[in-house]
Structures are given as C-alpha cells and as structure tokens.
Amino acid sequence: MSTTPAAQSERSEVTAGAAQGGYGDLARRVRDAGLMRRRPVAFTRNASAVLAALGMVIAVMLTHRHACWLLAMTPVLAVLANRTSFLGHDIGHLQVTRSSRGSRVLGLAFRRAQPLLRDFCDEHQIPYLECSALAAYAAAVKHMHRVGATLRG
C-alpha cells in the first residue's frame, strides 16, 4: 500500500506536533533538568538508611512486645515501607546503577521479594497491606482490637 506525498506530510506534522507537546516535551524537560540521571551513590545511601531503620524498628518490635510499642512502631514501619517502594520506583526507572542491566537485576530482586514478604505475613497471620501509611495504621489498630490486645497495661 503506497501513500501519497500529502498523506506523508500530514503524518509527519502529526508526529512533530506530538513530539513538541505532551509526554515527549515533558520527558525532554525532565532529562534536561538532570532528574533522570543515574545516582548510585545517593541510592546506596538511601537504601542503607532505610534498611538500618527497618532493622531498628524490627528490633524494637521484637524486644518490646507490648501493644502500645507495636502500635507506636506501625506508622514508622509504614513510612519505611513507603520509602522502600520509592527505591523500587527508582530501580524501575533505571536510575540506580551505572548500567541498565544492573538496575534490571535489582528490579527483579525487588519483584521477587514482595511475594515472599506477603507469604511470610500470611503464614504468621500478620496483616499485609499495600496501601498508604494512614490505611496501614488503621488496619493495625483494627487488628489489635480484633485479637484483643490491650493498649495500656
């Protein structure tokens, strides 16, 4: 099927218009501002801080098993889970490692970790949610009321 020169000209005008406005223009502006460059040092620093904080929260939850301590740690844990998802987001946009292959390997590790965490929570009867920090806190309070945990003791 052949196209006429007029049809080809019309198609190129549409393509040029789409490239000037919309996503193409936005992507170019974001790249020009340096927001899409890879930052492995910043990622390593962020990931280390999130993992250290997660370790501290889990240690507090294991050593202070009273309901008020667990309830106090819930919003902190929700924020850390949110930060973990931002790290996964950066991995998905290939902003983490110097090579796209390294980012893809990290992304695969993140994708495989999520079902493992979900299964662990199911096995130990821990409520597992993929939601906002406020919704996670509300679910934790609801669960503690359901199991009869006292908030004061």
PDB file of C-alpha atoms in Angstrom, residues 53-142:
ATOM      1  CA  ALA A  53      15.881   1.998  60.141  1.00  0.00           C
ATOM      2  CA  LEU A  54      13.903  -1.141  59.271  1.00  0.00           C
ATOM      3  CA  GLY A  55      16.336  -3.173  61.357  1.00  0.00           C
ATOM      4  CA  MET A  56      15.922  -0.833  64.328  1.00  0.00           C
ATOM      5  CA  VAL A  57      12.122  -0.875  64.095  1.00  0.00           C
ATOM      6  CA  ILE A  58      12.041  -4.664  63.872  1.00  0.00           C
ATOM      7  CA  ALA A  59      14.422  -4.905  66.843  1.00  0.00           C
ATOM      8  CA  VAL A  60      12.146  -2.621  68.898  1.00  0.00           C
ATOM      9  CA  MET A  61       9.107  -4.659  67.877  1.00  0.00           C
ATOM     10  CA  LEU A  62      10.791  -7.922  68.868  1.00  0.00           C
ATOM     11  CA  THR A  63      12.098  -6.663  72.213  1.00  0.00           C
ATOM     12  CA  HIS A  64       9.063  -4.586  73.243  1.00  0.00           C
ATOM     13  CA  ARG A  65       6.104  -6.816  72.518  1.00  0.00           C
ATOM     14  CA  HIS A  66       3.561  -4.731  74.401  1.00  0.00           C
ATOM     15  CA  ALA A  67       0.720  -3.479  72.210  1.00  0.00           C
ATOM     16  CA  CYS A  68       1.440   0.215  72.760  1.00  0.00           C
ATOM     17  CA  TRP A  69       5.020  -0.201  71.470  1.00  0.00           C
ATOM     18  CA  LEU A  70       3.818  -2.190  68.487  1.00  0.00           C
ATOM     19  CA  LEU A  71       1.177   0.399  67.754  1.00  0.00           C
ATOM     20  CA  ALA A  72       3.738   3.193  68.036  1.00  0.00           C
ATOM     21  CA  MET A  73       6.014   1.440  65.535  1.00  0.00           C
ATOM     22  CA  THR A  74       3.246   0.925  62.963  1.00  0.00           C
ATOM     23  CA  PRO A  75       3.378   4.397  61.358  1.00  0.00           C
ATOM     24  CA  VAL A  76       7.175   4.300  61.348  1.00  0.00           C
ATOM     25  CA  LEU A  77       7.057   0.934  59.622  1.00  0.00           C
ATOM     26  CA  ALA A  78       4.513   2.281  57.114  1.00  0.00           C
ATOM     27  CA  VAL A  79       6.774   5.228  56.239  1.00  0.00           C
ATOM     28  CA  LEU A  80       9.745   2.898  55.813  1.00  0.00           C
ATOM     29  CA  ALA A  81       7.690   0.627  53.570  1.00  0.00           C
ATOM     30  CA  ASN A  82       6.799   3.703  51.535  1.00  0.00           C
ATOM     31  CA  ARG A  83      10.484   4.658  51.266  1.00  0.00           C
ATOM     32  CA  THR A  84      11.236   1.107  50.115  1.00  0.00           C
ATOM     33  CA  SER A  85       8.669   1.490  47.343  1.00  0.00           C
ATOM     34  CA  PHE A  86      10.349   4.733  46.246  1.00  0.00           C
ATOM     35  CA  LEU A  87      13.632   2.844  45.995  1.00  0.00           C
ATOM     36  CA  GLY A  88      11.849   0.273  43.837  1.00  0.00           C
ATOM     37  CA  HIS A  89      10.468   3.114  41.718  1.00  0.00           C
ATOM     38  CA  ASP A  90      13.976   4.470  41.112  1.00  0.00           C
ATOM     39  CA  ILE A  91      15.148   0.990  40.169  1.00  0.00           C
ATOM     40  CA  GLY A  92      12.260   0.704  37.709  1.00  0.00           C
ATOM     41  CA  HIS A  93      13.327   3.949  36.039  1.00  0.00           C
ATOM     42  CA  LEU A  94      16.915   2.661  35.699  1.00  0.00           C
ATOM     43  CA  GLN A  95      18.279   5.479  37.886  1.00  0.00           C
ATOM     44  CA  VAL A  96      20.190   3.345  40.349  1.00  0.00           C
ATOM     45  CA  THR A  97      23.159   1.592  38.806  1.00  0.00           C
ATOM     46  CA  ARG A  98      25.591   2.690  36.146  1.00  0.00           C
ATOM     47  CA  SER A  99      24.223   0.068  33.743  1.00  0.00           C
ATOM     48  CA  SER A 100      20.663  -0.770  32.822  1.00  0.00           C
ATOM     49  CA  ARG A 101      21.474  -4.463  33.335  1.00  0.00           C
ATOM     50  CA  GLY A 102      22.321  -3.853  36.999  1.00  0.00           C
ATOM     51  CA  SER A 103      19.063  -1.970  37.510  1.00  0.00           C
ATOM     52  CA  ARG A 104      17.123  -4.794  35.892  1.00  0.00           C
ATOM     53  CA  VAL A 105      18.744  -7.330  38.250  1.00  0.00           C
ATOM     54  CA  LEU A 106      17.847  -5.152  41.263  1.00  0.00           C
ATOM     55  CA  GLY A 107      14.320  -4.725  39.932  1.00  0.00           C
ATOM     56  CA  LEU A 108      13.933  -8.478  39.615  1.00  0.00           C
ATOM     57  CA  ALA A 109      15.105  -8.896  43.216  1.00  0.00           C
ATOM     58  CA  PHE A 110      12.519  -6.344  44.394  1.00  0.00           C
ATOM     59  CA  ARG A 111       9.761  -8.082  42.426  1.00  0.00           C
ATOM     60  CA  ARG A 112      10.670 -11.449  43.897  1.00  0.00           C
ATOM     61  CA  ALA A 113      10.894 -10.124  47.464  1.00  0.00           C
ATOM     62  CA  GLN A 114       7.336  -8.802  47.573  1.00  0.00           C
ATOM     63  CA  PRO A 115       5.549 -12.181  47.256  1.00  0.00           C
ATOM     64  CA  LEU A 116       7.969 -13.667  49.798  1.00  0.00           C
ATOM     65  CA  LEU A 117       7.030 -10.948  52.278  1.00  0.00           C
ATOM     66  CA  ARG A 118       3.328 -11.439  51.554  1.00  0.00           C
ATOM     67  CA  ASP A 119       3.636 -15.222  52.093  1.00  0.00           C
ATOM     68  CA  PHE A 120       5.579 -14.706  55.341  1.00  0.00           C
ATOM     69  CA  CYS A 121       2.840 -12.405  56.645  1.00  0.00           C
ATOM     70  CA  ASP A 122       0.117 -14.881  55.651  1.00  0.00           C
ATOM     71  CA  GLU A 123       1.978 -17.755  57.314  1.00  0.00           C
ATOM     72  CA  HIS A 124       2.372 -15.832  60.592  1.00  0.00           C
ATOM     73  CA  GLN A 125      -1.120 -14.289  60.449  1.00  0.00           C
ATOM     74  CA  ILE A 126       0.241 -10.764  60.124  1.00  0.00           C
ATOM     75  CA  PRO A 127      -1.992  -8.325  58.242  1.00  0.00           C
ATOM     76  CA  TYR A 128      -0.299  -7.436  54.958  1.00  0.00           C
ATOM     77  CA  LEU A 129      -1.418  -4.385  53.024  1.00  0.00           C
ATOM     78  CA  GLU A 130      -0.149  -2.493  50.042  1.00  0.00           C
ATOM     79  CA  CYS A 131      -1.604   0.909  50.871  1.00  0.00           C
ATOM     80  CA  SER A 132      -0.933   4.333  52.348  1.00  0.00           C
ATOM     81  CA  ALA A 133       0.614   4.901  55.765  1.00  0.00           C
ATOM     82  CA  LEU A 134      -2.709   6.027  57.251  1.00  0.00           C
ATOM     83  CA  ALA A 135      -4.559   2.969  55.928  1.00  0.00           C
ATOM     84  CA  ALA A 136      -1.814   0.685  57.268  1.00  0.00           C
ATOM     85  CA  TYR A 137      -2.060   2.322  60.710  1.00  0.00           C
ATOM     86  CA  ALA A 138      -5.852   1.942  60.703  1.00  0.00           C
ATOM     87  CA  ALA A 139      -5.504  -1.734  59.742  1.00  0.00           C
ATOM     88  CA  ALA A 140      -3.007  -2.300  62.571  1.00  0.00           C
ATOM     89  CA  VAL A 141      -5.351  -0.707  65.130  1.00  0.00           C
ATOM     90  CA  LYS A 142      -8.269  -2.767  63.808  1.00  0.00           C
TER      91      LYS A 142
END
